[in-house]
Amino acid sequence: MGPLSRDVWAQRLGAFRASPSAFMAGPEAEDLGRDLLGDLRNEKLSEQTKVSLLALSLEYPAQLWPDATAAEVAATSLLDTLVLLPPRPSALRRPLLLAATTALAVGGALGPTSGASCRLLPLLLGLAAGSDLGRGFVPASEQRPLQATACECLRELESCKPGLLGGSLGLLRGLLGQEGPVQPLSLLLSLALRNTLVLQSRAGAGLGALLTARVSPTAGGPWDWALVEEGDGRLQPQAPSWPAAEEGDGERSLTARGHSPEEVRELRAAVAQLLDTSYLLTPVAQAQLLWLLGWALRGLQGQPPALFKPQLVRLLGTAQLTLLHAVLALKAAFGEALFTAQDETLLLRRITLAAQHPALPPSTHLFYLHCLLSFPENCPLGPEGEEAAPLLLGPQLCRGLLPNLLHEPTALLARLHLLCLLCAEGEEEEEKGQLPSPGHYLEELLAGLWQRAALEGGPRALATLCFQASYLVARCLAGQPTVLTPLIHGLAQLYRARPMLAPHFVDLLDQVDPELREPLKVVLRQEVVSRPGRDEALCWHLQMLARVADGDAQSATLNFLRAAAAHCTSWDLQQGLLQVCRALLRAGVGGGLVDLLQVLARQLEDPDGRDHARLYYILLAHLAGPKLGVALGPSLATPALASSLVAENQGFVAALMVQEAPALIRLSMGSHEVKGPLPVLQLLPEALEPIYSLELRFRVEGQLYAPLGAVHVPCLCPGRSARPLLLPLQPRRPAPARLDVHALYTTSTGLTCHAHLPPLFVNFADLFLPFPQPPEGASLVFFEELWDSCLPEGAESRVWCPLGPQGLEGLVSRHLEPFVVVAQPPTSYYVAIHLPPDSKLLLRLEAALADGVPVALRTDDWAVLPLVGDYLRGLAAAV
C-alpha cells in the first residue's frame, strides 16, 4: 500500500481514538504501526499531520508496539527518520526524540543488547550536553528546546531503569554550571543522584569518583547496566510524601554504610549546587527537587542537613501549596535535626491560620486540614503510626476550625476529624468559661446532624453525611464510653424517626469496631421488635433485623416475626422475612423458629418463599448446629470428586452459579418528562423470554454523574407491555453521558444469568429541567432577573438556529414548551432552563426569519456553550 493522504489518516486516527481496543481488534490493526512509521518520511504530508501521528505513538505506545521486538523496530525507524531530517528548523525533532524514548521504555526493549538503545542514549546525552553532533543536526534556534527535551527523555529512562545514569553524574553536574536549561538538568541530576545512592548502598559500594568524573557524552557511553540490574526497576516513588519518607529498604541500607569524607564532601557540594539554583524552578519542580535531595542527605551518617536551612528561610513563608508540601516532607524526614521547636511552632501556626482564611477555595482548605491531621511532629508522644493531634494544637488555636452544619460535607468531615483528635487528648476543661470543651461541641454537632438526617423527605446527601460523621467519630473515639454512649442513643433515635435509613445502618454496622457494633445491634434490635408487625416501614425493619438478629432476645424477635408474617403479602416482604429466619438459623435459634417456618411453608403466597421456608425447616430439623452453620454460610471451594454421587450433582451445582448468557432483554429510552428536582430517564424493557427477578445495573464512565442505583423488576414476559422504569440521574456536570447496562436475572428454568446490554446514551436535552413557575404577571421580571444574574461570572453568546417547515412556533412547542417563561407567539419566546446540579441556561428567540432565528443565550456555566450550540443547530432536523 502506498503512502496515505491526510484525509485518510484523519479518518484512521479518529477511528482509533474513538475506541483503541475495537480498532486494534479490527483488520487494520496490523498495518497501523507500519504505515505510521513509513508515512513519517512521506514528503507529501505536512509537518502538522506528522506531529499528529507522533502524538498517537506517544499516547498509545503499548497498543502500537506491544512487545520488545516491535518497540526495537519502531525506535530504530524513528531514529532513522530523525537523522534524515534536513538541517533547517523542524517541528518533528522533539516529538521524534520523545516517541523513540517512549517506544523503548514502554516496549521493554531498553537494554545493553538493543541497537536502538545504543544509538538513542549517546544521542540524548550529547543533546543534553549541548555537544556538536555534526552535519548541522541541531539548528541554533532549536538548541535549547532540544536540550531540555533530551533531559526529559533521559529522566524518563532513568526512572524506568534506575542507575542507568550513575556514570554520568560528573558530566551532569558540570552541565548545571553552564548555560543551559536549569530545570530539566536539575531534576535529571537529582533523580540520578538519588537512584545511584540507593543502588550503590545495596551493592555495598560508595560513590567513588562518580560525582567528579567527566566522561565524554559520545565516547562509548557511561552506562552502568550492572547497576541497573541491581536496581531491577524497584525503587520508591518519586512524589513528595512525608509518610512514605520513613519507609523503604534503600533508606535503611544507606544508614548501614558510612561514606568516605571525600564522597560526603562531593555529595554535599553537588546538593548545594542544586539548591542554589532551585529558586529558578517552578514550584512543582522545586518540590520534586527538595524531596529527592532531602532523601539523598537523609542517609548520610553524622551529616546534619544544614544545607537546607537557607531554603527554609525562603520556604516557611511560601504561599505555594506544592512547596509547603515539600517542607512537610523534609520535616518528616529530618525532624528536629532540621526544624527547631520555634520552626515547628511557626509552621504549625501558619498552617492553622491559613486553614481558617474565609476566601480559600475548597480544595486548598482541605489541603491545609490534611496537613494539620498528618502534621509530622519533632517529638510525638504516642506510639509510631497512632493518629493524634499535634501537641501544640489546642482548642484555643484551632477554634476557627471547629465544624458546623453550614460547611461543605468534605470540609465538615475534615474539621470533624480534627475535633475528634482533640477530644481524644482528653481536654475536656472549659477555658475560662468562654469556650465549650471539644467533647461538648462534638455532642452538639452530632445532634444537629441527626436532626437534619431525621427530616422526612430530606435529601439523601444529609443522611449520608450523618453516617459518615458517625463512623468517623466511632473510629477515632472507639475507646471512650462517654462519647460512644450518646452516639448509640442518638443513632437509635434516628432509626426510630426514619426507618428507611436501614441500609445506612447496616453498612455502618459492617464497618465499625465491636466496641460500637455490639451495643448498637442490641439497641437497634430493641427498636425493631418493639414495633407492631404491621408497621408501614416493615420492609426496612426486616432488613435491619436480618443484620442484628442473633441468639439474644429470641422470644421478642419471634413474636415480631409472627405478627409480621400476616402482613408480608408481597414478594420483597416475604424475602425479607426469610432473610431474618436465615439469620436466626445461623445464630443457632431453634424452638419457636420451627413452628414459624412450618407456618410460613403453608401460608406464604409466593412458591419460591414457601420452598425456602420448607428448606430452612428441613435443615433445622436434620442438621446439628455446626453443620447448619456450614450449610448456611459462604460456599467453600469445590471438593475433589470422591464418589459418583458427587459427580451426578455437578449439574445441580452449576444451576446454583451465576452464568453469563446472551441478553434476553431489549432496553430502549422512553419519552423525556420534566418533572421533579432531578432528571429522570424512562426506560422501556422488552423480554424475549420469560425472566424473573430482573436487576438492571448502570454505570457511567468518569465522574460526570453520581453512582446510579439499580432498577428491579419482579417479572417480564414477552408480548406483555411492561410499565416504564424510572432511572433518576444525579449529574455532577451538565453533560451528555453513556450508560453501560448490566442485567442480572433468573430464567424460567431456574438458572441465574447475567448479560451486558447495549449502552444507553443520555442526551444534553435529557437533563433539562424547568424553573419554578413565577407568580402571575411577574414572568418577564423573573426572566430578566435570571438574565442579569448570569453576568459577569457567566458567558453570553449568539447562535443561529435553523427552522424547519414547522416555523418558530412549531419548533418551540415541540422542543422547548415546558421551559418557556415569556411567550409572544409567533415571533418571540423567552426560555429558562435549569441544568443540574446548579446551572442555568437562558434563551431569547426573537425576530425569526424564513429559514432560521437568531438566538441570544446566557449561562452561568461557560462549559455548556458548545453543547448548547450543537443542540440548537440540530433542532430543525430532530424528529
Short mmCIF file of N, CA and C in Angstrom, two decimals, residues 587-709:
data_model
loop_
_atom_site.label_atom_id
_atom_site.label_comp_id
_atom_site.label_asym_id
_atom_site.label_seq_id
_atom_site.Cartn_x
_atom_site.Cartn_y
_atom_site.Cartn_z
N ALA A 587 -27.62 -18.20 63.82
CA ALA A 587 -27.31 -17.88 65.22
C ALA A 587 -27.64 -19.04 66.16
N GLY A 588 -28.22 -20.12 65.61
CA GLY A 588 -28.50 -21.29 66.44
C GLY A 588 -29.82 -21.24 67.16
N VAL A 589 -30.76 -20.44 66.69
CA VAL A 589 -32.07 -20.34 67.33
C VAL A 589 -32.93 -21.52 66.87
N GLY A 590 -33.52 -22.26 67.77
CA GLY A 590 -34.43 -23.35 67.43
C GLY A 590 -35.80 -23.08 68.03
N GLY A 591 -36.36 -24.08 68.68
CA GLY A 591 -37.60 -23.88 69.43
C GLY A 591 -38.70 -23.27 68.59
N GLY A 592 -39.07 -22.03 68.94
CA GLY A 592 -40.18 -21.38 68.26
C GLY A 592 -39.95 -21.14 66.79
N LEU A 593 -38.71 -21.16 66.34
CA LEU A 593 -38.45 -20.94 64.91
C LEU A 593 -38.97 -22.09 64.08
N VAL A 594 -38.98 -23.31 64.63
CA VAL A 594 -39.51 -24.46 63.90
C VAL A 594 -40.98 -24.25 63.57
N ASP A 595 -41.76 -23.82 64.55
CA ASP A 595 -43.19 -23.58 64.32
C ASP A 595 -43.40 -22.47 63.30
N LEU A 596 -42.60 -21.41 63.40
CA LEU A 596 -42.75 -20.29 62.46
C LEU A 596 -42.47 -20.74 61.03
N LEU A 597 -41.41 -21.54 60.83
CA LEU A 597 -41.09 -22.00 59.48
C LEU A 597 -42.18 -22.91 58.92
N GLN A 598 -42.79 -23.72 59.76
CA GLN A 598 -43.90 -24.56 59.29
C GLN A 598 -45.07 -23.71 58.84
N VAL A 599 -45.36 -22.67 59.61
CA VAL A 599 -46.46 -21.77 59.22
C VAL A 599 -46.14 -21.07 57.90
N LEU A 600 -44.94 -20.60 57.76
CA LEU A 600 -44.56 -19.91 56.52
C LEU A 600 -44.60 -20.84 55.33
N ALA A 601 -44.17 -22.09 55.50
CA ALA A 601 -44.18 -23.04 54.40
C ALA A 601 -45.59 -23.31 53.89
N ARG A 602 -46.63 -23.12 54.74
CA ARG A 602 -48.01 -23.32 54.32
C ARG A 602 -48.68 -22.03 53.85
N GLN A 603 -48.36 -20.90 54.45
CA GLN A 603 -49.16 -19.69 54.25
C GLN A 603 -48.61 -18.72 53.21
N LEU A 604 -47.32 -18.73 52.95
CA LEU A 604 -46.77 -17.74 52.01
C LEU A 604 -47.36 -17.92 50.62
N GLU A 605 -47.70 -16.82 49.97
CA GLU A 605 -48.33 -16.89 48.66
C GLU A 605 -47.32 -17.22 47.56
N ASP A 606 -46.10 -16.75 47.68
CA ASP A 606 -45.11 -16.97 46.63
C ASP A 606 -44.54 -18.38 46.75
N PRO A 607 -44.52 -19.15 45.66
CA PRO A 607 -43.97 -20.52 45.76
C PRO A 607 -42.49 -20.54 46.10
N ASP A 608 -41.75 -19.56 45.64
CA ASP A 608 -40.33 -19.50 45.97
C ASP A 608 -40.15 -19.30 47.48
N GLY A 609 -40.99 -18.45 48.09
CA GLY A 609 -40.92 -18.25 49.53
C GLY A 609 -41.28 -19.51 50.30
N ARG A 610 -42.31 -20.22 49.84
CA ARG A 610 -42.69 -21.46 50.52
C ARG A 610 -41.57 -22.50 50.44
N ASP A 611 -40.91 -22.57 49.28
CA ASP A 611 -39.81 -23.53 49.13
C ASP A 611 -38.66 -23.19 50.06
N HIS A 612 -38.34 -21.90 50.19
CA HIS A 612 -37.27 -21.51 51.10
C HIS A 612 -37.63 -21.84 52.55
N ALA A 613 -38.86 -21.53 52.94
CA ALA A 613 -39.28 -21.84 54.31
C ALA A 613 -39.21 -23.34 54.58
N ARG A 614 -39.64 -24.15 53.60
CA ARG A 614 -39.58 -25.60 53.76
C ARG A 614 -38.15 -26.09 53.85
N LEU A 615 -37.24 -25.50 53.03
CA LEU A 615 -35.83 -25.87 53.08
C LEU A 615 -35.22 -25.54 54.44
N TYR A 616 -35.51 -24.35 54.95
CA TYR A 616 -34.96 -23.96 56.26
C TYR A 616 -35.49 -24.89 57.36
N TYR A 617 -36.75 -25.27 57.25
CA TYR A 617 -37.33 -26.19 58.25
C TYR A 617 -36.62 -27.55 58.21
N ILE A 618 -36.36 -28.06 57.00
CA ILE A 618 -35.68 -29.36 56.87
C ILE A 618 -34.26 -29.27 57.41
N LEU A 619 -33.56 -28.19 57.09
CA LEU A 619 -32.19 -28.03 57.60
C LEU A 619 -32.18 -27.97 59.12
N LEU A 620 -33.14 -27.22 59.68
CA LEU A 620 -33.17 -27.08 61.13
C LEU A 620 -33.52 -28.39 61.81
N ALA A 621 -34.34 -29.19 61.16
CA ALA A 621 -34.79 -30.45 61.78
C ALA A 621 -33.75 -31.56 61.66
N HIS A 622 -32.86 -31.49 60.68
CA HIS A 622 -31.99 -32.62 60.40
C HIS A 622 -30.51 -32.35 60.61
N LEU A 623 -30.10 -31.09 60.78
CA LEU A 623 -28.68 -30.79 60.93
C LEU A 623 -28.40 -30.23 62.32
N ALA A 624 -27.26 -30.66 62.85
CA ALA A 624 -26.82 -30.10 64.13
C ALA A 624 -26.27 -28.70 63.92
N GLY A 625 -25.98 -28.00 65.02
CA GLY A 625 -25.56 -26.61 64.94
C GLY A 625 -24.38 -26.34 64.04
N PRO A 626 -23.23 -27.07 64.21
CA PRO A 626 -22.08 -26.79 63.35
C PRO A 626 -22.36 -27.03 61.88
N LYS A 627 -23.03 -28.14 61.55
CA LYS A 627 -23.32 -28.42 60.14
C LYS A 627 -24.33 -27.42 59.57
N LEU A 628 -25.24 -26.97 60.40
CA LEU A 628 -26.21 -25.99 59.93
C LEU A 628 -25.51 -24.68 59.59
N GLY A 629 -24.53 -24.29 60.42
CA GLY A 629 -23.79 -23.08 60.12
C GLY A 629 -23.02 -23.18 58.83
N VAL A 630 -22.44 -24.37 58.56
CA VAL A 630 -21.70 -24.56 57.31
C VAL A 630 -22.65 -24.51 56.12
N ALA A 631 -23.83 -25.13 56.26
CA ALA A 631 -24.77 -25.17 55.14
C ALA A 631 -25.29 -23.79 54.77
N LEU A 632 -25.45 -22.94 55.79
CA LEU A 632 -25.99 -21.60 55.52
C LEU A 632 -24.90 -20.56 55.33
N GLY A 633 -23.65 -20.92 55.57
CA GLY A 633 -22.55 -19.96 55.45
C GLY A 633 -22.11 -19.80 54.02
N PRO A 634 -21.03 -19.02 53.82
CA PRO A 634 -20.50 -18.85 52.46
C PRO A 634 -20.03 -20.17 51.89
N SER A 635 -20.15 -20.31 50.57
CA SER A 635 -19.78 -21.56 49.92
C SER A 635 -18.28 -21.75 49.97
N LEU A 636 -17.85 -22.99 50.14
CA LEU A 636 -16.43 -23.32 50.20
C LEU A 636 -15.94 -23.72 48.82
N ALA A 637 -14.63 -23.94 48.71
CA ALA A 637 -14.07 -24.38 47.45
C ALA A 637 -14.63 -25.75 47.08
N THR A 638 -14.74 -26.02 45.78
CA THR A 638 -15.31 -27.28 45.31
C THR A 638 -14.43 -28.44 45.74
N PRO A 639 -14.95 -29.44 46.46
CA PRO A 639 -14.10 -30.56 46.90
C PRO A 639 -13.78 -31.49 45.75
N ALA A 640 -12.76 -32.29 45.96
CA ALA A 640 -12.41 -33.30 44.96
C ALA A 640 -13.53 -34.34 44.87
N LEU A 641 -13.74 -34.87 43.67
CA LEU A 641 -14.81 -35.83 43.47
C LEU A 641 -14.45 -37.13 44.18
N ALA A 642 -15.24 -37.52 45.18
CA ALA A 642 -14.96 -38.72 45.96
C ALA A 642 -15.85 -39.88 45.57
N SER A 643 -16.94 -39.62 44.87
CA SER A 643 -17.83 -40.71 44.50
C SER A 643 -18.63 -40.30 43.29
N SER A 644 -19.34 -41.26 42.73
CA SER A 644 -20.17 -40.96 41.56
C SER A 644 -21.35 -40.09 41.94
N LEU A 645 -21.79 -40.16 43.22
CA LEU A 645 -22.90 -39.33 43.64
C LEU A 645 -22.54 -37.85 43.52
N VAL A 646 -21.29 -37.50 43.89
CA VAL A 646 -20.86 -36.11 43.77
C VAL A 646 -20.84 -35.70 42.31
N ALA A 647 -20.36 -36.59 41.45
CA ALA A 647 -20.30 -36.26 40.03
C ALA A 647 -21.69 -36.03 39.46
N GLU A 648 -22.67 -36.81 39.92
CA GLU A 648 -24.02 -36.63 39.40
C GLU A 648 -24.62 -35.30 39.83
N ASN A 649 -24.11 -34.76 40.92
CA ASN A 649 -24.65 -33.49 41.40
C ASN A 649 -23.96 -32.27 40.79
N GLN A 650 -23.06 -32.50 39.83
CA GLN A 650 -22.39 -31.36 39.21
C GLN A 650 -23.39 -30.44 38.52
N GLY A 651 -24.42 -31.02 37.89
CA GLY A 651 -25.42 -30.18 37.23
C GLY A 651 -26.16 -29.32 38.22
N PHE A 652 -26.44 -29.87 39.42
CA PHE A 652 -27.11 -29.07 40.45
C PHE A 652 -26.23 -27.92 40.91
N VAL A 653 -24.93 -28.16 41.06
CA VAL A 653 -24.02 -27.09 41.46
C VAL A 653 -23.96 -26.01 40.39
N ALA A 654 -23.91 -26.43 39.11
CA ALA A 654 -23.87 -25.45 38.03
C ALA A 654 -25.13 -24.61 38.00
N ALA A 655 -26.25 -25.22 38.36
CA ALA A 655 -27.51 -24.46 38.34
C ALA A 655 -27.54 -23.38 39.40
N LEU A 656 -26.72 -23.51 40.44
CA LEU A 656 -26.70 -22.51 41.50
C LEU A 656 -25.73 -21.38 41.22
N MET A 657 -24.96 -21.46 40.15
CA MET A 657 -23.98 -20.44 39.83
C MET A 657 -24.56 -19.43 38.87
N VAL A 658 -24.05 -18.21 38.95
CA VAL A 658 -24.46 -17.15 38.01
C VAL A 658 -23.70 -17.36 36.71
N GLN A 659 -24.44 -17.48 35.61
CA GLN A 659 -23.84 -17.80 34.33
C GLN A 659 -24.00 -16.63 33.37
N GLU A 660 -23.00 -16.45 32.54
CA GLU A 660 -23.08 -15.41 31.51
C GLU A 660 -23.89 -15.95 30.35
N ALA A 661 -24.79 -15.12 29.81
CA ALA A 661 -25.69 -15.56 28.76
C ALA A 661 -25.97 -14.40 27.82
N PRO A 662 -26.45 -14.70 26.61
CA PRO A 662 -26.86 -13.61 25.70
C PRO A 662 -28.01 -12.82 26.33
N ALA A 663 -28.09 -11.57 25.96
CA ALA A 663 -29.11 -10.70 26.53
C ALA A 663 -30.49 -11.13 26.06
N LEU A 664 -31.39 -11.36 27.01
CA LEU A 664 -32.78 -11.71 26.70
C LEU A 664 -33.70 -10.51 26.89
N ILE A 665 -33.11 -9.33 27.04
CA ILE A 665 -33.89 -8.12 27.27
C ILE A 665 -33.46 -7.06 26.28
N ARG A 666 -34.43 -6.35 25.75
CA ARG A 666 -34.16 -5.15 24.99
C ARG A 666 -34.57 -3.95 25.84
N LEU A 667 -33.72 -2.95 25.88
CA LEU A 667 -33.98 -1.78 26.70
C LEU A 667 -33.88 -0.55 25.82
N SER A 668 -34.96 0.23 25.80
CA SER A 668 -34.98 1.45 24.99
C SER A 668 -35.38 2.63 25.86
N MET A 669 -35.16 3.82 25.31
CA MET A 669 -35.48 5.05 26.04
C MET A 669 -36.89 5.51 25.69
N GLY A 670 -37.65 5.89 26.72
CA GLY A 670 -38.97 6.43 26.51
C GLY A 670 -38.95 7.93 26.37
N SER A 671 -40.12 8.54 26.42
CA SER A 671 -40.22 9.99 26.30
C SER A 671 -39.64 10.67 27.53
N HIS A 672 -39.15 11.88 27.33
CA HIS A 672 -38.49 12.64 28.40
C HIS A 672 -39.54 13.47 29.13
N GLU A 673 -39.62 13.30 30.45
CA GLU A 673 -40.53 14.08 31.26
C GLU A 673 -39.74 15.05 32.13
N VAL A 674 -40.25 16.27 32.25
CA VAL A 674 -39.55 17.32 33.00
C VAL A 674 -40.31 17.60 34.30
N LYS A 675 -40.29 16.62 35.18
CA LYS A 675 -40.94 16.77 36.48
C LYS A 675 -39.95 16.41 37.57
N GLY A 676 -40.12 17.05 38.72
CA GLY A 676 -39.29 16.72 39.86
C GLY A 676 -37.99 17.49 39.89
N PRO A 677 -37.24 17.32 40.97
CA PRO A 677 -36.00 18.09 41.15
C PRO A 677 -34.82 17.53 40.37
N LEU A 678 -34.93 16.30 39.83
CA LEU A 678 -33.82 15.68 39.11
C LEU A 678 -34.31 15.15 37.78
N PRO A 679 -33.43 15.11 36.77
CA PRO A 679 -33.83 14.48 35.51
C PRO A 679 -34.02 12.98 35.69
N VAL A 680 -35.04 12.44 35.04
CA VAL A 680 -35.38 11.04 35.18
C VAL A 680 -35.52 10.44 33.78
N LEU A 681 -34.83 9.33 33.55
CA LEU A 681 -34.96 8.62 32.28
C LEU A 681 -36.08 7.60 32.38
N GLN A 682 -36.88 7.53 31.33
CA GLN A 682 -37.89 6.48 31.22
C GLN A 682 -37.33 5.36 30.37
N LEU A 683 -37.26 4.16 30.95
CA LEU A 683 -36.71 3.01 30.26
C LEU A 683 -37.83 2.03 29.95
N LEU A 684 -37.85 1.54 28.72
CA LEU A 684 -38.89 0.61 28.28
C LEU A 684 -38.27 -0.76 28.08
N PRO A 685 -38.50 -1.71 29.01
CA PRO A 685 -37.93 -3.05 28.86
C PRO A 685 -38.83 -3.95 28.02
N GLU A 686 -38.19 -4.85 27.29
CA GLU A 686 -38.92 -5.84 26.48
C GLU A 686 -38.18 -7.16 26.59
N ALA A 687 -38.87 -8.21 26.99
CA ALA A 687 -38.25 -9.52 27.20
C ALA A 687 -38.46 -10.40 25.98
N LEU A 688 -37.44 -11.15 25.60
CA LEU A 688 -37.55 -12.12 24.52
C LEU A 688 -38.02 -13.47 25.04
N GLU A 689 -37.78 -13.73 26.33
CA GLU A 689 -38.26 -14.93 27.00
C GLU A 689 -38.71 -14.54 28.40
N PRO A 690 -39.54 -15.35 29.05
CA PRO A 690 -39.93 -15.00 30.43
C PRO A 690 -38.71 -14.98 31.35
N ILE A 691 -38.57 -13.91 32.08
CA ILE A 691 -37.48 -13.79 33.04
C ILE A 691 -38.04 -13.25 34.35
N TYR A 692 -37.31 -13.53 35.44
CA TYR A 692 -37.79 -13.19 36.77
C TYR A 692 -36.66 -12.53 37.56
N SER A 693 -37.06 -11.77 38.57
CA SER A 693 -36.11 -11.11 39.49
C SER A 693 -35.03 -10.35 38.71
N LEU A 694 -35.46 -9.55 37.78
CA LEU A 694 -34.52 -8.80 36.94
C LEU A 694 -33.94 -7.62 37.72
N GLU A 695 -32.64 -7.49 37.67
CA GLU A 695 -31.95 -6.34 38.25
C GLU A 695 -31.08 -5.70 37.17
N LEU A 696 -31.35 -4.43 36.89
CA LEU A 696 -30.58 -3.68 35.90
C LEU A 696 -29.62 -2.75 36.63
N ARG A 697 -28.34 -2.86 36.31
CA ARG A 697 -27.31 -2.03 36.92
C ARG A 697 -26.72 -1.12 35.86
N PHE A 698 -26.46 0.12 36.27
CA PHE A 698 -26.00 1.14 35.32
C PHE A 698 -24.69 1.73 35.84
N ARG A 699 -23.80 2.00 34.90
CA ARG A 699 -22.51 2.59 35.25
C ARG A 699 -22.17 3.66 34.23
N VAL A 700 -21.67 4.79 34.73
CA VAL A 700 -21.28 5.92 33.88
C VAL A 700 -19.77 6.05 33.94
N GLU A 701 -19.14 6.13 32.76
CA GLU A 701 -17.70 6.32 32.73
C GLU A 701 -17.34 7.69 33.29
N GLY A 702 -16.23 7.76 34.05
CA GLY A 702 -15.77 9.03 34.58
C GLY A 702 -16.56 9.46 35.81
N GLN A 703 -16.48 10.76 36.09
CA GLN A 703 -17.09 11.33 37.28
C GLN A 703 -18.18 12.34 36.95
N LEU A 704 -18.77 12.24 35.73
CA LEU A 704 -19.78 13.22 35.34
C LEU A 704 -21.05 13.08 36.18
N TYR A 705 -21.40 11.85 36.56
CA TYR A 705 -22.66 11.61 37.28
C TYR A 705 -22.34 10.89 38.58
N ALA A 706 -23.22 11.10 39.55
CA ALA A 706 -23.13 10.31 40.78
C ALA A 706 -23.51 8.86 40.47
N PRO A 707 -23.05 7.90 41.28
CA PRO A 707 -23.39 6.49 41.01
C PRO A 707 -24.90 6.29 40.92
N LEU A 708 -25.30 5.47 39.97
CA LEU A 708 -26.72 5.24 39.71
C LEU A 708 -27.18 3.98 40.44
N GLY A 709 -28.38 4.05 40.97
CA GLY A 709 -28.93 2.90 41.67
C GLY A 709 -29.46 1.86 40.70
#
